mmCIF file of C-alpha atoms in Angstrom:
data_model
loop_
_atom_site.group_PDB
_atom_site.id
_atom_site.type_symbol
_atom_site.label_atom_id
_atom_site.label_comp_id
_atom_site.label_asym_id
_atom_site.label_seq_id
_atom_site.Cartn_x
_atom_site.Cartn_y
_atom_site.Cartn_z
ATOM 1 C CA MET A 1238 0.162 0.476 -0.094
ATOM 2 C CA SER A 1239 1.438 3.658 -1.439
ATOM 3 C CA ASN A 1240 0.650 7.010 1.193
ATOM 4 C CA PRO A 1241 0.203 9.779 -1.439
ATOM 5 C CA GLN A 1242 3.337 11.355 -0.776
ATOM 6 C CA GLN A 1243 1.345 15.583 -1.484
ATOM 7 C CA LEU A 1244 -0.332 14.341 1.702
ATOM 8 C CA ARG A 1245 0.657 14.240 5.450
ATOM 9 C CA TYR A 1246 -0.637 11.856 8.383
ATOM 10 C CA SER A 1247 -1.177 11.655 11.763
ATOM 11 C CA LYS A 1248 -0.399 9.327 14.184
ATOM 12 C CA GLU A 1249 -4.815 8.446 14.135
ATOM 13 C CA HIS A 1250 -5.095 7.608 10.930
ATOM 14 C CA GLU A 1251 -6.135 10.599 9.353
ATOM 15 C CA TRP A 1252 -4.427 12.108 5.993
ATOM 16 C CA LEU A 1253 -4.761 16.088 5.480
ATOM 17 C CA SER A 1254 -3.835 16.851 1.893
ATOM 18 C CA ALA A 1255 -2.490 20.742 1.369
ATOM 19 C CA ALA A 1256 -4.493 24.146 1.961
ATOM 20 C CA GLU A 1257 -5.610 26.044 -1.326
ATOM 21 C CA ASP A 1258 -7.288 29.054 -0.064
ATOM 22 C CA GLY A 1259 -6.329 27.889 3.826
ATOM 23 C CA VAL A 1260 -8.929 24.398 2.815
ATOM 24 C CA SER A 1261 -7.170 20.874 3.787
ATOM 25 C CA THR A 1262 -8.794 17.851 2.401
ATOM 26 C CA VAL A 1263 -9.712 15.259 5.600
ATOM 27 C CA GLY A 1264 -9.435 11.680 5.178
ATOM 28 C CA ILE A 1265 -8.742 7.825 6.276
ATOM 29 C CA THR A 1266 -5.747 6.326 5.636
ATOM 30 C CA GLU A 1267 -5.552 2.817 3.403
ATOM 31 C CA PHE A 1268 -4.559 1.293 6.432
ATOM 32 C CA ALA A 1269 -6.805 2.442 8.603
ATOM 33 C CA ALA A 1270 -9.272 1.635 6.183
ATOM 34 C CA ASN A 1271 -8.540 -2.194 6.372
ATOM 35 C CA ALA A 1272 -8.495 -1.995 9.765
ATOM 36 C CA LEU A 1273 -11.581 -0.758 9.688
ATOM 37 C CA GLY A 1274 -13.071 -3.547 7.011
ATOM 38 C CA ASP A 1275 -16.291 -2.472 5.325
ATOM 39 C CA VAL A 1276 -17.254 0.350 6.762
ATOM 40 C CA VAL A 1277 -21.376 0.865 6.505
ATOM 41 C CA TYR A 1278 -22.004 4.022 8.177
ATOM 42 C CA ALA A 1279 -20.407 7.459 8.677
ATOM 43 C CA GLN A 1280 -21.367 10.203 11.163
ATOM 44 C CA LEU A 1281 -19.002 13.779 9.961
ATOM 45 C CA PRO A 1282 -18.739 16.750 11.401
ATOM 46 C CA GLU A 1283 -20.935 19.821 10.506
ATOM 47 C CA VAL A 1284 -20.827 22.463 7.889
ATOM 48 C CA GLY A 1285 -19.862 25.485 10.526
ATOM 49 C CA SER A 1286 -18.488 23.527 13.584
ATOM 50 C CA THR A 1287 -15.125 23.897 15.205
ATOM 51 C CA VAL A 1288 -13.017 20.400 14.585
ATOM 52 C CA THR A 1289 -9.677 20.170 16.544
ATOM 53 C CA ALA A 1290 -6.216 18.486 16.471
ATOM 54 C CA GLY A 1291 -6.682 15.927 18.583
ATOM 55 C CA GLU A 1292 -9.856 15.897 18.820
ATOM 56 C CA THR A 1293 -12.890 13.468 18.423
ATOM 57 C CA CYS A 1294 -15.153 15.013 15.451
ATOM 58 C CA GLY A 1295 -16.894 11.861 14.150
ATOM 59 C CA GLU A 1296 -16.244 8.138 14.055
ATOM 60 C CA LEU A 1297 -17.006 5.489 11.504
ATOM 61 C CA GLU A 1298 -19.057 2.338 11.245
ATOM 62 C CA SER A 1299 -18.027 -0.961 10.213
ATOM 63 C CA THR A 1300 -18.286 -4.795 9.672
ATOM 64 C CA LYS A 1301 -16.138 -5.379 13.080
ATOM 65 C CA SER A 1302 -16.500 -2.443 14.719
ATOM 66 C CA VAL A 1303 -16.598 1.436 15.355
ATOM 67 C CA SER A 1304 -14.542 3.849 15.913
ATOM 68 C CA ASP A 1305 -13.604 7.580 16.374
ATOM 69 C CA LEU A 1306 -12.668 9.712 13.356
ATOM 70 C CA TYR A 1307 -10.403 12.747 15.201
ATOM 71 C CA SER A 1308 -9.236 15.825 13.586
ATOM 72 C CA PRO A 1309 -5.074 16.414 11.785
ATOM 73 C CA VAL A 1310 -5.648 20.150 12.658
ATOM 74 C CA THR A 1311 -7.615 22.446 14.551
ATOM 75 C CA GLY A 1312 -10.320 24.374 12.558
ATOM 76 C CA GLU A 1313 -13.434 25.359 11.066
ATOM 77 C CA VAL A 1314 -15.024 22.592 8.474
ATOM 78 C CA THR A 1315 -16.112 24.355 5.376
ATOM 79 C CA GLU A 1316 -17.490 20.686 3.650
ATOM 80 C CA VAL A 1317 -18.698 17.445 4.655
ATOM 81 C CA ASN A 1318 -18.686 14.834 1.768
ATOM 82 C CA GLU A 1319 -21.815 13.594 1.085
ATOM 83 C CA ASP A 1320 -21.127 10.751 -1.240
ATOM 84 C CA VAL A 1321 -19.459 9.198 1.955
ATOM 85 C CA VAL A 1322 -22.633 10.035 4.195
ATOM 86 C CA ASN A 1323 -24.900 8.427 1.264
ATOM 87 C CA ASP A 1324 -22.113 5.438 0.673
ATOM 88 C CA PRO A 1325 -19.128 5.274 3.429
ATOM 89 C CA SER A 1326 -18.268 1.959 1.366
ATOM 90 C CA LEU A 1327 -16.272 4.786 -0.975
ATOM 91 C CA VAL A 1328 -13.537 5.251 2.306
ATOM 92 C CA ASN A 1329 -12.822 1.918 1.681
ATOM 93 C CA SER A 1330 -12.735 2.102 -1.919
ATOM 94 C CA ALA A 1331 -11.053 5.332 -2.310
ATOM 95 C CA PRO A 1332 -9.428 6.340 0.624
ATOM 96 C CA PHE A 1333 -7.774 8.879 -1.078
ATOM 97 C CA GLU A 1334 -9.857 10.185 -3.433
ATOM 98 C CA GLY A 1335 -13.517 9.851 -3.920
ATOM 99 C CA GLY A 1336 -13.708 8.817 0.242
ATOM 100 C CA TRP A 1337 -12.195 11.946 1.635
ATOM 101 C CA LEU A 1338 -14.189 12.732 4.743
ATOM 102 C CA PHE A 1339 -14.777 16.847 5.025
ATOM 103 C CA LYS A 1340 -12.557 20.186 4.133
ATOM 104 C CA VAL A 1341 -11.549 22.087 7.454
ATOM 105 C CA ARG A 1342 -10.359 26.105 6.386
ATOM 106 C CA VAL A 1343 -6.810 25.854 9.232
ATOM 107 C CA ALA A 1344 -6.533 27.800 11.879
ATOM 108 C CA GLU A 1345 -3.682 25.607 12.905
ATOM 109 C CA GLU A 1346 -1.955 22.978 12.262
ATOM 110 C CA PRO A 1347 0.102 20.932 14.598
ATOM 111 C CA ALA A 1348 3.988 20.089 14.344
ATOM 112 C CA ASP A 1349 3.484 16.285 14.345
ATOM 113 C CA LEU A 1350 2.216 15.725 11.345
ATOM 114 C CA LEU A 1351 3.351 12.746 9.767
ATOM 115 C CA SER A 1352 5.711 12.818 5.084
ATOM 116 C CA ALA A 1353 4.119 9.974 4.120
ATOM 117 C CA ASP A 1354 7.419 7.465 4.372
ATOM 118 C CA GLU A 1355 7.627 8.439 8.106
ATOM 119 C CA TYR A 1356 3.999 7.808 8.133
ATOM 120 C CA ALA A 1357 4.655 4.116 6.113
ATOM 121 C CA ALA A 1358 7.655 3.396 8.766
ATOM 122 C CA GLU A 1359 5.114 4.493 11.904
ATOM 123 C CA THR A 1360 2.319 2.242 10.146
ATOM 124 C CA ALA A 1361 5.275 -1.014 9.162
ATOM 125 C CA GLY A 1362 5.290 -4.861 10.784
#
C-alpha cells in the first residue's frame, strides 16, 4: 500500500491535503480503512463546526467495529463529503480520492504531522 507523497498524516491514521486558499481536505488512510473493514456508516462533523487537532470529530462504523474520527488540524469545517454519507463504502474503495471525509479551513496545524514515508514507517509490521 502506498501513501500519496503530497499528503501529511496523523498517528491516528487521518490524512491531510495541502491547503488551497486556507482549506485542506481530510480523510482516513488506506491502512485505517483496511483495519476497519467494510465501512457501513459515517458520522461526519457539521459544516460550520469547529474541529480541534487530536480530538474526536465524528465516527466511522464498520462491520467489525465503531471507530472515532479525529481531526488532524484545528479549524472550521467548510464542507462534508455527502457521497460518503450516502455510500460509506467509498472510504474503503477510494480512501485518497472519492472517500475523503471533510474540508476544513485550517486555523492551526500541529507540528507532529508525518510525511508519507514517516507514516509508512509508523504503520509497518
